[in-house]
PDB file of C-alpha atoms in Angstrom:
ATOM      1  CA  LEU A 179      -4.108 -14.108  -5.784  1.00 84.00           C
ATOM      2  CA  ALA A 180      -0.949 -12.984  -7.562  1.00 90.00           C
ATOM      3  CA  GLU A 181       0.519 -15.749  -9.718  1.00 93.00           C
ATOM      4  CA  ASN A 182      -2.273 -16.111 -12.289  1.00 95.00           C
ATOM      5  CA  PRO A 183      -2.859 -12.355 -12.762  1.00 93.00           C
ATOM      6  CA  ALA A 184       0.903 -11.859 -13.227  1.00 92.00           C
ATOM      7  CA  ARG A 185       0.916 -14.611 -15.863  1.00 93.00           C
ATOM      8  CA  ILE A 186      -2.188 -13.265 -17.626  1.00 93.00           C
ATOM      9  CA  PHE A 187      -0.706  -9.758 -17.870  1.00 92.00           C
ATOM     10  CA  GLY A 188       2.739 -10.977 -18.905  1.00 92.00           C
ATOM     11  CA  LEU A 189       4.453  -9.894 -15.688  1.00 92.00           C
ATOM     12  CA  ASP A 190       5.346 -13.347 -14.365  1.00 92.00           C
ATOM     13  CA  ASP A 191       9.046 -12.823 -15.072  1.00 91.00           C
ATOM     14  CA  ARG A 192       9.209 -10.512 -12.012  1.00 90.00           C
ATOM     15  CA  LYS A 193       5.805 -10.517 -10.277  1.00 91.00           C
ATOM     16  CA  GLY A 194       3.393 -13.052  -8.772  1.00 92.00           C
ATOM     17  CA  LYS A 195       5.684 -15.344  -6.777  1.00 92.00           C
ATOM     18  CA  ILE A 196       7.814 -15.365  -3.665  1.00 91.00           C
ATOM     19  CA  ALA A 197      11.078 -16.572  -5.191  1.00 92.00           C
ATOM     20  CA  VAL A 198      14.694 -15.584  -5.785  1.00 92.00           C
ATOM     21  CA  GLY A 199      14.926 -12.976  -8.545  1.00 89.00           C
ATOM     22  CA  MET A 200      11.349 -11.741  -8.187  1.00 91.00           C
ATOM     23  CA  ASP A 201      10.474  -8.186  -7.086  1.00 89.00           C
ATOM     24  CA  ALA A 202       9.590  -9.043  -3.461  1.00 82.00           C
ATOM     25  CA  ASP A 203       6.357  -7.011  -3.401  1.00 87.00           C
ATOM     26  CA  LEU A 204       4.494  -8.334  -0.366  1.00 90.00           C
ATOM     27  CA  VAL A 205       1.585  -7.205   1.808  1.00 90.00           C
ATOM     28  CA  LEU A 206       0.631  -8.803   5.108  1.00 92.00           C
ATOM     29  CA  TRP A 207      -3.032  -8.187   5.958  1.00 91.00           C
ATOM     30  CA  ASP A 208      -4.206  -8.421   9.580  1.00 93.00           C
ATOM     31  CA  GLU A 209      -7.770  -9.686   9.309  1.00 93.00           C
ATOM     32  CA  ARG A 210      -8.353  -9.289  13.063  1.00 94.00           C
ATOM     33  CA  GLU A 211      -8.082  -5.505  12.879  1.00 89.00           C
ATOM     34  CA  GLU A 212     -10.706  -3.123  11.572  1.00 90.00           C
ATOM     35  CA  SER A 213      -9.919   0.211   9.990  1.00 89.00           C
ATOM     36  CA  ILE A 214     -11.528   3.188   8.331  1.00 92.00           C
ATOM     37  CA  ILE A 215      -9.947   4.500   5.139  1.00 89.00           C
ATOM     38  CA  GLN A 216      -8.524   7.987   5.648  1.00 87.00           C
ATOM     39  CA  ALA A 217      -6.691   9.764   2.796  1.00 83.00           C
ATOM     40  CA  GLN A 218      -4.307  11.563   5.172  1.00 81.00           C
ATOM     41  CA  GLU A 219      -3.094   8.191   6.494  1.00 79.00           C
ATOM     42  CA  ILE A 220      -2.245   6.826   3.031  1.00 77.00           C
ATOM     43  CA  PRO A 221       1.185   7.931   1.791  1.00 72.00           C
ATOM     44  CA  GLY A 222       1.138   9.370  -1.694  1.00 74.00           C
ATOM     45  CA  ALA A 223       0.681  12.492  -3.760  1.00 77.00           C
ATOM     46  CA  ALA A 224      -3.153  12.436  -3.715  1.00 80.00           C
ATOM     47  CA  ASP A 225      -4.892  14.221  -0.860  1.00 81.00           C
ATOM     48  CA  TRP A 226      -8.186  12.391  -1.396  1.00 85.00           C
ATOM     49  CA  ASN A 227      -9.477   8.843  -1.697  1.00 87.00           C
ATOM     50  CA  PRO A 228     -12.758   7.707  -3.280  1.00 92.00           C
ATOM     51  CA  TYR A 229     -13.202   5.322  -0.327  1.00 91.00           C
ATOM     52  CA  GLU A 230     -12.771   7.997   2.345  1.00 92.00           C
ATOM     53  CA  ASN A 231     -14.428   7.006   5.659  1.00 94.00           C
ATOM     54  CA  VAL A 232     -15.333   3.519   4.421  1.00 94.00           C
ATOM     55  CA  PRO A 233     -14.915   0.872   7.141  1.00 95.00           C
ATOM     56  CA  VAL A 234     -12.723  -2.080   6.166  1.00 92.00           C
ATOM     57  CA  ALA A 235     -12.501  -5.543   7.729  1.00 94.00           C
ATOM     58  CA  GLY A 236      -8.750  -5.780   8.190  1.00 92.00           C
ATOM     59  CA  LYS A 237      -5.692  -3.568   8.051  1.00 89.00           C
ATOM     60  CA  VAL A 238      -2.326  -3.541   6.288  1.00 88.00           C
ATOM     61  CA  ALA A 239       0.218  -4.697   8.841  1.00 91.00           C
ATOM     62  CA  TYR A 240       3.400  -4.890   6.765  1.00 92.00           C
ATOM     63  CA  THR A 241       4.419  -4.022   3.201  1.00 89.00           C
ATOM     64  CA  LEU A 242       7.547  -4.618   1.122  1.00 88.00           C
ATOM     65  CA  SER A 243       8.023  -3.030  -2.293  1.00 86.00           C
ATOM     66  CA  ARG A 244      10.878  -4.606  -4.260  1.00 83.00           C
ATOM     67  CA  GLY A 245      12.288  -5.695  -0.914  1.00 83.00           C
ATOM     68  CA  ARG A 246      12.117  -2.234   0.686  1.00 87.00           C
ATOM     69  CA  GLU A 247      10.094  -1.948   3.877  1.00 89.00           C
ATOM     70  CA  LEU A 248       7.313   0.616   3.477  1.00 87.00           C
ATOM     71  CA  ILE A 249       4.808  -0.211   6.225  1.00 86.00           C
ATOM     72  CA  ALA A 250       5.598  -1.887   9.554  1.00 91.00           C
ATOM     73  CA  ASN A 251       3.020  -2.415  12.302  1.00 87.00           C
ATOM     74  CA  GLY A 252       0.527  -0.464  10.220  1.00 82.00           C
ATOM     75  CA  GLN A 253       2.704   2.676  10.056  1.00 84.00           C
ATOM     76  CA  PHE A 254       4.516   4.105   7.013  1.00 84.00           C
ATOM     77  CA  VAL A 255       8.263   3.751   7.643  1.00 89.00           C
ATOM     78  CA  GLY A 256       9.658   4.289   4.136  1.00 82.00           C
ATOM     79  CA  ASP A 257      11.889   7.187   3.219  1.00 80.00           C
ATOM     80  CA  GLU A 258       9.555   8.215   0.410  1.00 75.00           C
ATOM     81  CA  VAL A 259       6.702   6.998  -1.708  1.00 70.00           C
ATOM     82  CA  TRP A 260       8.123   5.493  -4.872  1.00 72.00           C
ATOM     83  CA  GLY A 261       7.315   3.029  -7.580  1.00 74.00           C
ATOM     84  CA  GLU A 262       7.947   1.983 -11.133  1.00 77.00           C
ATOM     85  CA  CYS A 263       5.625   1.554 -14.078  1.00 79.00           C
ATOM     86  CA  VAL A 264       6.004  -2.067 -15.141  1.00 82.00           C
ATOM     87  CA  ARG A 265       4.793  -2.650 -18.688  1.00 83.00           C
ATOM     88  CA  SER A 266       3.079  -5.915 -19.460  1.00 83.00           C
ATOM     89  CA  HIS A 267       4.058  -8.074 -22.399  1.00 77.00           C
ATOM     90  CA  PRO A 268       2.250 -10.904 -24.170  1.00 70.00           C
TER      91      PRO A 268
END
């Protein structure tokens, strides 16, 4: 799900693989859980979500962004919401 899109968009030098030197952006999805999307439960600057109150089969269990733990056991544990705009290249 990640390697080919990273290659297509020219990001495969740091995205799309679990390997030394890559960004370590990972999401573990618990397909046994069910959840309902709620904007107030999603860390970020926006206070709304176009999918508000939509039921989802599954739930984010764990997330790493560039190796930093952001979500553990379904709860936001990061110090802040952060990110970086990564420009694609041909």
